[in-house]
Coordinates of C-alpha atoms in Angstrom, one line a residue:
L1 CA 0.1 0.1 0.1
G2 CA 2.8 2.3 0.9
N3 CA 4.7 2.2 -2.0
I4 CA 1.4 2.3 -4.5
T5 CA 0.2 5.1 -2.6
L6 CA 3.8 7.1 -3.3
H7 CA 3.3 5.5 -7.0
A8 CA 0.2 7.5 -7.5
S9 CA 2.3 10.7 -5.7
G10 CA 4.5 10.6 -8.6
I11 CA 2.0 10.3 -10.8
A12 CA 0.1 13.5 -9.9
A13 CA 3.0 15.0 -10.1
C14 CA 3.7 14.2 -14.0
T15 CA -0.5 14.5 -14.7
Y16 CA 0.1 18.5 -13.8
H17 CA 3.2 18.6 -15.7
F18 CA 1.4 17.0 -18.4
F19 CA -1.0 19.7 -18.3
Y20 CA 1.1 22.7 -18.3
N21 CA 0.7 23.0 -14.4
P22 CA -3.0 25.1 -14.7
S23 CA -5.0 26.4 -12.0
S24 CA -7.4 25.0 -12.2
L25 CA -5.6 21.8 -11.6
Q26 CA -4.1 22.7 -8.2
F27 CA -5.6 19.7 -6.7
L28 CA -2.8 18.0 -8.3
V29 CA -0.2 19.2 -6.2
T30 CA -2.4 19.1 -2.5
S31 CA -2.9 15.6 -4.2
Q32 CA 0.6 14.8 -4.5
A33 CA 1.4 16.1 -1.2
G34 CA -1.2 14.2 0.8
L35 CA -0.1 10.8 -0.7
T36 CA 3.7 11.3 -0.3
L37 CA 2.5 11.6 3.6
L38 CA 0.2 8.9 3.3
G39 CA 3.1 6.4 1.5
N40 CA 5.8 7.5 4.0
I41 CA 3.3 6.9 6.7
T42 CA 2.3 3.2 5.7
L43 CA 5.9 2.3 4.7
A44 CA 7.1 2.9 8.5
I45 CA 4.2 1.5 9.5
A46 CA 4.9 -1.6 7.3
A47 CA 8.8 -1.7 8.4
Y48 CA 8.0 -1.7 11.8
R49 CA 5.6 -4.7 11.1
I50 CA 8.4 -6.5 9.2
A51 CA 11.1 -6.0 12.2
I52 CA 8.5 -7.5 14.9
S53 CA 7.8 -10.3 13.1
N54 CA 11.5 -11.0 13.2
G55 CA 11.6 -10.2 16.4
W56 CA 13.0 -7.0 16.5
T57 CA 13.1 -4.9 19.9
F58 CA 12.8 -1.6 21.1
N59 CA 15.9 -2.2 23.0
E60 CA 18.3 -2.6 20.1
L61 CA 18.2 1.1 18.9
N62 CA 20.5 1.5 22.5
P63 CA 23.8 2.3 20.6
F64 CA 25.5 0.4 23.6
P65 CA 23.7 -2.4 23.9
A66 CA 25.4 -5.5 26.3
S67 CA 27.1 -8.0 24.4
S68 CA 25.2 -11.5 24.1
T69 CA 28.6 -13.4 23.3
S70 CA 28.8 -16.6 25.0
P71 CA 32.3 -16.6 26.4
K72 CA 32.5 -20.1 25.6
G73 CA 33.2 -19.6 21.9
I74 CA 30.8 -18.7 18.6
I75 CA 28.7 -21.0 16.8
V76 CA 29.0 -20.8 13.2
E77 CA 25.1 -20.6 11.7
T78 CA 24.9 -23.0 8.9
T79 CA 23.8 -19.7 6.6
S80 CA 27.0 -17.7 7.2
A81 CA 29.2 -21.4 6.4
T82 CA 27.4 -21.6 2.8
P83 CA 29.6 -21.0 0.2
L84 CA 29.1 -17.7 -1.6
V85 CA 27.6 -18.2 -5.6
L86 CA 28.9 -15.0 -7.7
T87 CA 27.0 -14.6 -11.1
E88 CA 28.1 -13.3 -14.0
K89 CA 26.9 -10.4 -14.9
K90 CA 24.6 -10.0 -18.3
E91 CA 25.7 -7.1 -19.4
T92 CA 28.5 -4.3 -18.5
D93 CA 27.9 -1.3 -16.5
A94 CA 28.8 0.9 -19.9
Q95 CA 26.0 -1.3 -21.4
L96 CA 23.4 -0.4 -18.8
A97 CA 24.6 3.2 -18.8
A98 CA 23.7 3.0 -22.4
K99 CA 20.5 1.8 -22.3
L100 CA 19.2 3.9 -19.4
A101 CA 20.5 7.3 -21.0
S102 CA 18.5 6.1 -24.2
L103 CA 15.4 4.5 -23.2
T104 CA 15.4 8.0 -20.5
F105 CA 16.2 10.6 -23.7
G106 CA 14.2 8.5 -25.8
T107 CA 10.6 8.5 -23.4
A108 CA 11.8 12.4 -23.1
Y109 CA 11.5 13.1 -26.5
I110 CA 8.1 11.3 -26.9
V111 CA 6.7 13.4 -24.1
K112 CA 7.9 16.6 -24.8
Y113 CA 7.0 16.6 -28.8
G114 CA 4.2 13.9 -29.2
E115 CA 2.1 15.7 -27.0
L116 CA 2.2 18.2 -28.5
G117 CA 0.1 16.5 -31.3
L118 CA -2.1 15.9 -29.2
D119 CA -5.1 18.8 -28.2
L120 CA -5.2 17.0 -24.5
P121 CA -2.4 18.7 -22.7
F122 CA -4.3 21.9 -23.4
E123 CA -8.0 21.5 -22.2
Q124 CA -7.1 21.3 -18.5
N125 CA -9.6 18.4 -17.8
G126 CA -9.5 17.2 -14.2
F127 CA -11.9 13.9 -14.8
I128 CA -8.7 13.2 -16.8
A129 CA -6.5 14.1 -14.2
T130 CA -8.5 11.9 -11.6
A131 CA -8.6 9.0 -14.0
V132 CA -4.9 8.9 -14.7
V133 CA -3.6 9.6 -10.9
A134 CA -6.0 6.9 -10.2
G135 CA -5.9 4.6 -13.1
I136 CA -1.7 3.8 -13.6
P137 CA -1.4 2.8 -9.8
A138 CA -4.7 0.7 -9.4
I139 CA -3.1 -1.0 -13.0
T140 CA 0.2 -1.1 -10.9
A141 CA -1.5 -2.9 -8.1
Y142 CA -3.8 -5.3 -9.8
A143 CA -0.1 -6.8 -11.5
F144 CA 1.4 -7.2 -8.3
Y145 CA -1.6 -9.1 -6.4
N146 CA -1.8 -11.1 -9.8
K147 CA 1.4 -11.9 -9.7
S148 CA 1.6 -12.8 -5.7
Q149 CA -1.7 -14.8 -6.2
L150 CA 0.5 -17.4 -9.1
E151 CA 3.2 -17.5 -6.7
S152 CA 1.1 -18.2 -4.1
G153 CA -1.2 -20.9 -6.2
E154 CA -3.7 -19.4 -5.9
G155 CA -4.4 -18.9 -9.4
G156 CA -4.8 -15.4 -10.9
F157 CA -5.8 -13.9 -14.3
T158 CA -2.7 -13.5 -16.6
L159 CA -2.5 -11.5 -20.1
P160 CA -1.4 -12.9 -23.0
A161 CA 2.8 -12.8 -22.9
L162 CA 4.4 -11.3 -25.7
P163 CA 6.8 -12.9 -27.7
T164 CA 10.3 -13.0 -26.2
F165 CA 13.9 -12.1 -27.8
G166 CA 15.9 -15.3 -27.7
G167 CA 15.2 -18.6 -26.6
G168 CA 16.7 -20.0 -23.5
E169 CA 20.0 -22.4 -22.8
E170 CA 18.0 -24.9 -22.5
G171 CA 16.0 -24.4 -26.1
G172 CA 13.1 -22.5 -25.1
G173 CA 10.6 -20.6 -27.2
G174 CA 11.0 -17.2 -28.3
L175 CA 12.8 -15.9 -32.0
S176 CA 16.3 -15.3 -32.2
M177 CA 19.0 -14.3 -35.1
A178 CA 19.8 -18.1 -35.3
D179 CA 16.9 -18.7 -36.5
V180 CA 17.2 -16.2 -39.3
K181 CA 20.9 -17.7 -40.3
K182 CA 19.3 -21.1 -40.8
Y183 CA 17.8 -19.6 -44.1
G184 CA 21.7 -18.7 -44.9
V185 CA 22.2 -15.4 -47.4
S186 CA 18.3 -15.5 -47.7
G187 CA 17.9 -14.8 -44.1
T188 CA 20.7 -12.3 -44.1
V189 CA 19.5 -10.2 -46.6
A190 CA 15.5 -10.5 -45.6
Y191 CA 16.7 -9.2 -42.3
I192 CA 18.6 -6.2 -44.2
L193 CA 15.4 -5.3 -46.4
T194 CA 13.2 -5.2 -42.9
E195 CA 15.8 -2.7 -41.5
L196 CA 15.9 -0.5 -44.3
A197 CA 12.0 -0.8 -44.2
F198 CA 11.9 0.7 -40.8
W199 CA 14.5 3.6 -41.9
A200 CA 12.7 3.9 -45.4
V201 CA 9.5 5.1 -43.0
A202 CA 11.5 6.4 -40.0
F203 CA 11.9 9.7 -41.7
P204 CA 8.5 10.7 -43.3
V205 CA 7.2 9.6 -39.8
A206 CA 9.0 12.0 -38.0
S207 CA 8.6 14.6 -40.4
T208 CA 5.5 14.2 -40.1
A209 CA 4.7 14.5 -36.4
L210 CA 7.1 17.7 -36.4
Y211 CA 4.9 19.1 -38.9
Q212 CA 1.8 18.1 -36.7
S213 CA 3.5 19.7 -33.9
S214 CA 4.5 23.0 -35.1
G215 CA 2.9 23.4 -38.3
H216 CA 5.5 23.5 -41.2
W217 CA 7.6 20.8 -42.8
P218 CA 11.1 20.6 -41.1
D219 CA 14.4 21.8 -43.1
V220 CA 16.7 19.4 -42.5
F221 CA 19.3 21.1 -44.3
N222 CA 18.8 24.7 -43.4
D223 CA 17.4 24.4 -39.8
P224 CA 19.8 22.8 -37.6
T225 CA 16.4 23.1 -34.7
D226 CA 14.6 21.1 -37.6
R227 CA 17.3 18.4 -38.1
T228 CA 17.7 18.1 -34.5
T229 CA 14.0 17.6 -34.2
V230 CA 13.7 15.1 -36.5
L231 CA 16.6 12.3 -35.4
G232 CA 15.3 13.0 -32.3
F233 CA 12.2 11.9 -33.3
I234 CA 14.2 8.8 -35.3
F235 CA 15.9 8.0 -32.6
A236 CA 12.8 7.7 -30.3
G237 CA 11.2 5.7 -32.7
A238 CA 14.6 3.4 -33.3
N239 CA 13.8 2.7 -28.9
V240 CA 10.3 1.8 -29.4
A241 CA 11.3 -0.9 -32.2
R242 CA 14.0 -2.1 -30.3
L243 CA 10.4 -3.5 -28.3
L244 CA 9.3 -4.9 -31.3
V245 CA 12.3 -7.4 -32.5
P246 CA 10.5 -10.2 -32.2
L247 CA 8.2 -9.1 -34.9
R248 CA 11.2 -7.8 -37.0
L249 CA 12.6 -11.2 -37.4
G250 CA 9.7 -13.2 -38.0
A251 CA 8.8 -10.6 -41.0
A252 CA 12.3 -11.8 -42.2
L253 CA 11.6 -15.6 -41.5
A254 CA 8.1 -14.7 -43.6
L255 CA 10.8 -12.9 -46.5
A256 CA 13.2 -15.6 -46.6
P257 CA 11.7 -17.9 -48.6
W258 CA 10.3 -15.1 -51.1
V259 CA 14.1 -13.9 -51.2
D260 CA 15.4 -16.8 -52.1
E261 CA 12.7 -17.4 -54.8
N262 CA 13.1 -14.6 -56.0
I263 CA 16.4 -12.7 -55.6
I264 CA 19.0 -15.0 -54.4
N265 CA 18.1 -17.9 -56.7
R266 CA 16.6 -15.9 -59.4
G267 CA 19.2 -16.8 -62.2
E268 CA 19.1 -20.3 -61.4
Q269 CA 15.8 -20.8 -62.4
G270 CA 15.8 -19.1 -65.0
A271 CA 18.2 -20.7 -66.6
N272 CA 16.5 -24.1 -65.9

């Protein structure tokens, strides 16, 4: 409850800024303060209950407690004697930092320029603002509740899982580049064509988005602002497209037979 309340507090602040801080939605600021206070109190209560359940007492607040070590020796616990198992990191710190930076800047561009194409941020609708503040935390709370139900074996409603990128070490499901490589040169060419299709669409879509938000088509050759904005749109779109890697691989797999028949082996079929 405490974490969800604090989550709602953050959503309230973001919603207030989404509508450009209008005075008519000042109640969002008050709501944020109240939700923050409630969240901090409930987290403190939760921490206290967890500590009490583990045998904690107020006597442990004493900065100079009496030693409870037996003079006859120290008993080694089984847990402390368990060897430490280290797991190799799946990505370096530089890769993690680059991923976080790309997601941060990509999302910032989508929010900053994408909302300019909507009328909603300028309408100052209190009902919609309240629905956002209540709805997003409610969805988050339901997701965690459902997860706890599944982990406890009590069932729960599960949303259909999205396709995963790459299988596990034991050959789990999901598409990977290895599936594309099974088609040899045809698979590689098909994948290149699907990537080129994305970039062929990216510039017109970015230009249209700039036109919808500013009222003029971009002049990427003479106006550095337009050039930066269009590149920002494309960069944001590329980050969103990374979430669709399984679909892009699926498209490459579907295209591979056609590439093999009409591009790679076209000459051989003509000779036959």
